[in-house]
mmCIF file of C-alpha atoms in Angstrom:
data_model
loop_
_atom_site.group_PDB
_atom_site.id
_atom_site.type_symbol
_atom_site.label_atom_id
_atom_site.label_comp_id
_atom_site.label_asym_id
_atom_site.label_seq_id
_atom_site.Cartn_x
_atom_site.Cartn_y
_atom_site.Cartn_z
ATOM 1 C CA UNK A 1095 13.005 37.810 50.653
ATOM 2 C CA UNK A 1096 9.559 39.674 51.439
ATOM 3 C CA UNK A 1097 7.597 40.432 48.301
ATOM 4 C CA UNK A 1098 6.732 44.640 48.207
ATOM 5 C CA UNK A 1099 3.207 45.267 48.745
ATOM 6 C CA UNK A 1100 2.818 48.938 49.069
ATOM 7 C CA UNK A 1101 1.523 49.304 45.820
ATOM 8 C CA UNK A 1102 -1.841 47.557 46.577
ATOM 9 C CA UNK A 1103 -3.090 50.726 48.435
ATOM 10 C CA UNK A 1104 -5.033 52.752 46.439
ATOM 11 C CA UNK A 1105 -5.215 56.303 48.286
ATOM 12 C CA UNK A 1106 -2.942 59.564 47.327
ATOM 13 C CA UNK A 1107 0.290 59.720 48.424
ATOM 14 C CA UNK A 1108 3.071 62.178 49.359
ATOM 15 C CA UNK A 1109 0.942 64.688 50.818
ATOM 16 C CA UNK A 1110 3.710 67.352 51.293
ATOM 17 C CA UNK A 1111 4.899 67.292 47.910
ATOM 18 C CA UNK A 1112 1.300 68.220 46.561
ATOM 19 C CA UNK A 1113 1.697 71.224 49.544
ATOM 20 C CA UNK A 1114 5.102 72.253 47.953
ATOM 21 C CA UNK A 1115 3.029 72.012 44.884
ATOM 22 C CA UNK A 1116 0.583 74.253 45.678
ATOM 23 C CA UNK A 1117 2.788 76.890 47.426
ATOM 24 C CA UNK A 1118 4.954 77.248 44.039
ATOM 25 C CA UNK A 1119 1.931 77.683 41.989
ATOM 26 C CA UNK A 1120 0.673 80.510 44.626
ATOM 27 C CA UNK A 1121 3.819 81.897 45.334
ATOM 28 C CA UNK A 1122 4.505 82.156 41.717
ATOM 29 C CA UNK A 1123 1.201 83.772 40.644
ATOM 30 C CA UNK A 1124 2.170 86.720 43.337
ATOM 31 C CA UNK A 1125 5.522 87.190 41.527
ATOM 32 C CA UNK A 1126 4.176 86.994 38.225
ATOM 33 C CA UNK A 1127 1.465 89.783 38.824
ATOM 34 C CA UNK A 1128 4.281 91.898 41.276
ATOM 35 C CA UNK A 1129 6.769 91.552 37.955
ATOM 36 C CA UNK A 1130 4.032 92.207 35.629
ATOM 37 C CA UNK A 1131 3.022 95.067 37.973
ATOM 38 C CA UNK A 1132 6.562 96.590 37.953
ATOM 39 C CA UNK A 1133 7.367 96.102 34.247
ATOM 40 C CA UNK A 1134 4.326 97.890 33.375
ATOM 41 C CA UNK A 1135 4.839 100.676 35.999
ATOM 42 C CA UNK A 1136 8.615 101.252 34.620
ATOM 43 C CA UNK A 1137 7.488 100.771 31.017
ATOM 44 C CA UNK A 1138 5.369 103.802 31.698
ATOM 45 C CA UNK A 1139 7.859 105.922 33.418
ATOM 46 C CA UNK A 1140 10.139 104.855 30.463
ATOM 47 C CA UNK A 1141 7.128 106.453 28.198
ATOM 48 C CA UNK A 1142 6.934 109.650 29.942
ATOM 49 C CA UNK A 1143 4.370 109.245 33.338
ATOM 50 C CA UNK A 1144 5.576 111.721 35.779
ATOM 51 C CA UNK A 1145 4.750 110.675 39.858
ATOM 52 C CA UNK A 1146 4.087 113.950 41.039
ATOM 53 C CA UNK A 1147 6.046 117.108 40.903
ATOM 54 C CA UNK A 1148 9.095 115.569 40.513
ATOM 55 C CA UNK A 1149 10.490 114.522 37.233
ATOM 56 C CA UNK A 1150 11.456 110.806 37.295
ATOM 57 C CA UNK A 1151 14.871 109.998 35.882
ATOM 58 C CA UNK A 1152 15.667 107.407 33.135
ATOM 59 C CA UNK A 1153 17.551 105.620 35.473
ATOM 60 C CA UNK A 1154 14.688 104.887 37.629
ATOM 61 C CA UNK A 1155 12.198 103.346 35.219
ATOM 62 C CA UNK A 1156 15.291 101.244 33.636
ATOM 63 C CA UNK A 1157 15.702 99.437 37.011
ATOM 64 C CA UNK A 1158 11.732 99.145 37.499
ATOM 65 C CA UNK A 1159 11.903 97.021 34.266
ATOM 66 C CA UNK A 1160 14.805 95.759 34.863
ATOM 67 C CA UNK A 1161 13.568 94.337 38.262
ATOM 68 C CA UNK A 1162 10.057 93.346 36.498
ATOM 69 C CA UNK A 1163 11.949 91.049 34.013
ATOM 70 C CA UNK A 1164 13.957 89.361 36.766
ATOM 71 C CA UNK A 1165 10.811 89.046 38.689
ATOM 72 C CA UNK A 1166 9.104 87.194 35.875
ATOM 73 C CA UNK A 1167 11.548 85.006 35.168
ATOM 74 C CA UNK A 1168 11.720 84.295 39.205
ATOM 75 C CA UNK A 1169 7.624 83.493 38.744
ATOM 76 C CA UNK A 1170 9.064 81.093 35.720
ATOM 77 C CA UNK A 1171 10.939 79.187 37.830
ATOM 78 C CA UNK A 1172 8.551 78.667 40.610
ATOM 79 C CA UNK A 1173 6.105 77.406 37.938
ATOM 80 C CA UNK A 1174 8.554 75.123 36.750
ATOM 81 C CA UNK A 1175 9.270 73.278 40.515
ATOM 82 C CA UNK A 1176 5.984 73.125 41.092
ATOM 83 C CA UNK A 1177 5.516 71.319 37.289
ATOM 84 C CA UNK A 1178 8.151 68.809 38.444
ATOM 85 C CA UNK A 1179 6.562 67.845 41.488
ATOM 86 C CA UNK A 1180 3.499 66.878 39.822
ATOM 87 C CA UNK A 1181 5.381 65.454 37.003
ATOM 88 C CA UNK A 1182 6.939 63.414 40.139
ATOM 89 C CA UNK A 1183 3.597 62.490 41.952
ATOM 90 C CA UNK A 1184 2.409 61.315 38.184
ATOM 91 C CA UNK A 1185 5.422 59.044 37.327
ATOM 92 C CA UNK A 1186 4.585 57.641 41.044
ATOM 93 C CA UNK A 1187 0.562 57.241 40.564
ATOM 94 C CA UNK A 1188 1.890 55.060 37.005
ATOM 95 C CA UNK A 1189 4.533 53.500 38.150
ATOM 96 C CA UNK A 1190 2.047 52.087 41.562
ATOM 97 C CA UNK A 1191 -0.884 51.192 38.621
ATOM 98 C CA UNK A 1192 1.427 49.333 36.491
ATOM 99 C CA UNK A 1193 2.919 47.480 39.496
ATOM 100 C CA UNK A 1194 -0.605 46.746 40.257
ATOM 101 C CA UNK A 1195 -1.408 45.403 36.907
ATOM 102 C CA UNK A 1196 1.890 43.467 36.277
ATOM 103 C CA UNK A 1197 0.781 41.842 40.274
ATOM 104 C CA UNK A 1198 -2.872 41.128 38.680
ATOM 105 C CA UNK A 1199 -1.341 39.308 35.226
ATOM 106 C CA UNK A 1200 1.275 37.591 37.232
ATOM 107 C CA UNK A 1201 -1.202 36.378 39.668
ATOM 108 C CA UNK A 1202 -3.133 35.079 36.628
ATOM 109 C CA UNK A 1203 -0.450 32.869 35.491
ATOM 110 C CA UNK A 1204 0.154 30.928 38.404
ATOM 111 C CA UNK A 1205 0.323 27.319 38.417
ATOM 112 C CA UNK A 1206 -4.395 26.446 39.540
ATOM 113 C CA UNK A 1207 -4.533 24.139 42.542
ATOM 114 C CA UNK A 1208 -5.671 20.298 42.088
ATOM 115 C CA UNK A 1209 -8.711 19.587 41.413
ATOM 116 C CA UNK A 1210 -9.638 23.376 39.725
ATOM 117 C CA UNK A 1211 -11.071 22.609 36.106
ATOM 118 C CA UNK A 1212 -10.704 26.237 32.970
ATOM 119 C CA UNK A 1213 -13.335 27.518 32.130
ATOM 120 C CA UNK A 1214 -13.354 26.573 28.374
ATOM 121 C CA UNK A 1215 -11.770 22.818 27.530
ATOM 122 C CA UNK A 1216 -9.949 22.558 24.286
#
């Protein structure tokens, strides 16, 4: 049975993950300020702002922050995916250090060749 060795290399990994990464956190911050946007906008409408000549029904401004609430919790949840794939490049990055460091102990404890004297005699 081969031994695994791809934890020896030492450069980043999973390149598209950190890309579906990034485009959450982006994509996220656009809903977040569109909801935020909206809720306010309805939230005022609610309060009694009148766009233009034309008085603008309750109905109206209860969807606007309606919408704005569903919005935000849509910005939630793209902050959240985006949270798990770092949380999954992390648990990687660990788990390929610790591999590394159990490989560096284990290498430590291997039987010396003949003739190879310690360092300190007892």
């Amino acid at each position: 049975m081969a031994r695994i060795t791809s934890f020896r290399e030492t450069q980043p990994r999973y390149p598209m993950l950190r890309i579906a990464g990034l485009i959450c956190v982006l994509f996220g911050s656009l809903l977040a300020l569109l909801g935020i946007g909206l809720l306010g906008w309805g939230l005022a409408l609610a309060l009694g702002a009148t766009v233009g000549p034309i008085a603008t029904p309750p109905f109206f401004a209860g969807m606007c922050v309606l919408y704005g609430v569903g919005i935000e919790f849509g910005a939630l949840q793209m902050f959240v995916v985006a949270g798990l794939l770092q949380l999954m490049i992390h648990l990687e990055e660990n788990t390929r250090a610790t591999a590394q460091a159990v490989e560096t102990i284990r290498a430590r404890m291997e039987p010396k060749p003949e003739g190879v004297q310690p360092f300190f005699a007892a």
